[in-house]
Coordinates of C-alpha atoms in Angstrom, one line a residue:
M689 CA 38.0 -146.3 31.0
V690 CA 40.9 -144.8 32.8
I691 CA 42.8 -141.5 32.1
S692 CA 46.0 -140.0 33.5
N693 CA 45.2 -137.1 35.8
H694 CA 47.8 -135.2 37.7
D695 CA 50.1 -138.3 37.9
E696 CA 47.3 -140.5 39.0
A697 CA 44.9 -142.8 37.2
T698 CA 41.3 -141.6 37.3
Y699 CA 38.3 -143.8 36.2
I700 CA 36.1 -141.8 34.0
E701 CA 33.5 -144.4 32.8
K702 CA 32.3 -147.7 34.0
V703 CA 30.0 -150.4 32.8
D704 CA 28.8 -152.8 35.5
S705 CA 28.9 -156.6 35.0
S706 CA 25.6 -158.5 34.9
R707 CA 27.1 -161.1 37.3
A708 CA 25.9 -161.3 40.8
L709 CA 29.4 -160.7 42.2
R710 CA 31.2 -157.7 40.8
L711 CA 33.9 -155.2 41.7
N712 CA 32.8 -152.1 43.6
T713 CA 34.5 -149.4 41.6
R714 CA 33.2 -146.0 40.8
V715 CA 33.6 -143.2 38.3
G716 CA 36.0 -140.6 39.7
K717 CA 38.1 -143.1 41.7
S718 CA 41.8 -142.4 41.5
S719 CA 44.7 -144.7 42.0
P720 CA 48.4 -144.7 41.6
L721 CA 49.7 -145.1 38.1
Y722 CA 51.7 -148.1 39.2
L723 CA 48.8 -150.3 40.4
G724 CA 46.4 -152.2 38.2
S725 CA 46.3 -152.9 34.5
G726 CA 44.7 -149.6 33.4
P727 CA 47.0 -147.3 35.3
K728 CA 50.0 -149.3 34.3
M729 CA 49.0 -149.1 30.6
L730 CA 49.0 -145.3 31.0
L731 CA 52.3 -145.2 32.8
A732 CA 53.9 -147.6 30.3
N733 CA 53.1 -145.1 27.5
K734 CA 54.9 -142.2 29.2
S735 CA 58.6 -141.5 28.6
R736 CA 61.1 -143.4 30.6
E737 CA 62.1 -140.2 32.2
R738 CA 58.5 -139.3 33.2
Q739 CA 58.0 -142.9 34.6
E740 CA 61.0 -142.5 36.8
E741 CA 59.9 -139.1 38.0
I742 CA 56.4 -140.4 38.9
L743 CA 57.8 -143.5 40.7
N744 CA 60.4 -141.5 42.6
E745 CA 57.7 -139.1 43.8
N746 CA 55.6 -141.9 45.3
E747 CA 56.1 -144.6 48.0
L748 CA 55.4 -147.8 46.1
N749 CA 53.1 -149.4 48.6
P750 CA 50.3 -151.5 47.2
P751 CA 46.9 -151.5 49.1
V752 CA 46.9 -155.3 49.0
N753 CA 49.4 -156.7 51.6
R754 CA 52.2 -157.6 49.3
G755 CA 55.1 -155.6 50.6
M756 CA 57.0 -152.9 48.8
I757 CA 57.1 -152.8 45.0
D758 CA 60.5 -153.2 43.4
K759 CA 61.1 -150.1 41.2
K760 CA 63.5 -151.9 38.8
K761 CA 61.1 -154.8 38.2
L762 CA 58.2 -152.4 37.7
L763 CA 60.1 -150.4 35.1
E764 CA 60.9 -153.8 33.3
E765 CA 57.2 -154.6 33.5
L766 CA 56.2 -151.2 32.0
Q767 CA 58.6 -151.9 29.1
K768 CA 57.0 -155.3 28.5
I769 CA 53.5 -153.7 28.6
Y770 CA 54.6 -151.1 26.1
E771 CA 56.0 -153.7 23.8
Q772 CA 53.2 -156.2 24.0
G773 CA 50.5 -153.6 23.7
Y774 CA 48.4 -154.6 26.7
A775 CA 48.6 -154.8 30.5
Y776 CA 47.6 -157.7 32.7
S777 CA 47.4 -157.5 36.5
I778 CA 46.4 -160.0 39.3
G779 CA 45.4 -158.8 42.8
E780 CA 47.1 -155.4 42.6
Q781 CA 44.3 -153.1 43.7
D782 CA 42.1 -155.8 45.3
A783 CA 42.8 -159.3 46.4
D784 CA 41.4 -162.1 44.1
T785 CA 40.8 -159.7 41.1
T786 CA 42.4 -159.6 37.7
G787 CA 42.5 -156.9 35.1
I788 CA 43.3 -156.6 31.4
S789 CA 43.8 -153.2 29.7
Y790 CA 44.5 -152.0 26.2
P791 CA 45.4 -148.4 25.1
I792 CA 43.0 -145.9 23.6
Y793 CA 44.7 -143.7 21.0
D794 CA 43.6 -140.3 19.7
Y795 CA 43.9 -138.8 16.2
S796 CA 47.6 -138.0 16.8
N797 CA 48.3 -141.6 17.7
R798 CA 48.9 -140.7 21.3
V799 CA 47.6 -142.9 24.2
I800 CA 44.9 -140.8 26.0
A801 CA 43.2 -143.5 28.0
A802 CA 43.2 -147.2 28.8
L803 CA 40.2 -149.5 28.4
A804 CA 40.3 -151.9 31.4
V805 CA 38.2 -155.0 32.1
S806 CA 38.5 -156.3 35.6
G807 CA 36.7 -158.8 37.8
L808 CA 37.1 -161.9 40.0
S809 CA 40.3 -163.8 39.1
S810 CA 38.3 -167.0 38.6
H811 CA 36.6 -165.4 35.6
F812 CA 40.0 -164.7 33.9
E813 CA 41.0 -168.3 33.1
G814 CA 41.4 -170.5 30.0
E815 CA 39.1 -169.8 27.0
N816 CA 37.3 -167.0 28.9
L817 CA 40.6 -165.2 29.4
E818 CA 41.4 -165.4 25.7
W819 CA 37.9 -164.2 24.8
L820 CA 38.2 -161.2 27.3
K821 CA 41.6 -160.2 25.8
A822 CA 40.3 -160.4 22.2
E823 CA 37.1 -158.4 23.0
T824 CA 38.9 -155.8 25.0
K825 CA 41.5 -155.3 22.3
L826 CA 38.8 -155.0 19.6
T827 CA 36.8 -152.6 21.6
A828 CA 39.9 -150.4 22.4
E829 CA 40.8 -150.4 18.7
T830 CA 37.2 -149.4 17.7
I831 CA 37.1 -146.6 20.2
S832 CA 40.5 -145.4 19.0
R833 CA 39.5 -145.4 15.4
K834 CA 36.4 -143.4 16.3
L835 CA 38.7 -140.8 17.9
G836 CA 40.7 -140.5 14.7
Y837 CA 43.5 -143.1 15.3
R838 CA 45.0 -144.0 11.9
G839 CA 47.9 -146.2 13.1
P840 CA 48.3 -149.9 12.5
D841 CA 45.8 -152.4 13.8
F842 CA 46.1 -153.7 17.3
S843 CA 47.5 -157.1 16.3
G844 CA 51.0 -157.9 17.7
C845 CA 52.9 -154.9 18.9
N846 CA 50.4 -152.1 19.0
R847 CA 52.7 -149.2 18.7
P848 CA 52.4 -146.6 15.9

């Protein structure tokens, strides 16, 4: 679970995988809002003006050796994330990893967190990818409903 905290993404809860190989993440870790599926989900749900402020205040350098991030393409990706209702990233925070995130809404239908599932990219393929997307979406909706979310279900475009 990831929240926006002073223009960064902060991981506030984690459940470890039962697989022998797993990502070494920790509660309390912070990362830029423009890297990874969870942080991007949070950034995509901010106003366009706020997105641009955050991106202008930061050098868009990924930790994985991929060169500079194109701000225009990133803004287009954020719009797509907002419209489709989930974020998907490959190798953004760590090489050979993939992440999928869905929004967590509160009682006022505001995005307050992102539920992110991440792991080795080889585990995010084919039927397993579709299963992970479906389960993550269902879990995010369940958490949102428990927090008082009363908007439409999470099928299709997830926006209230």
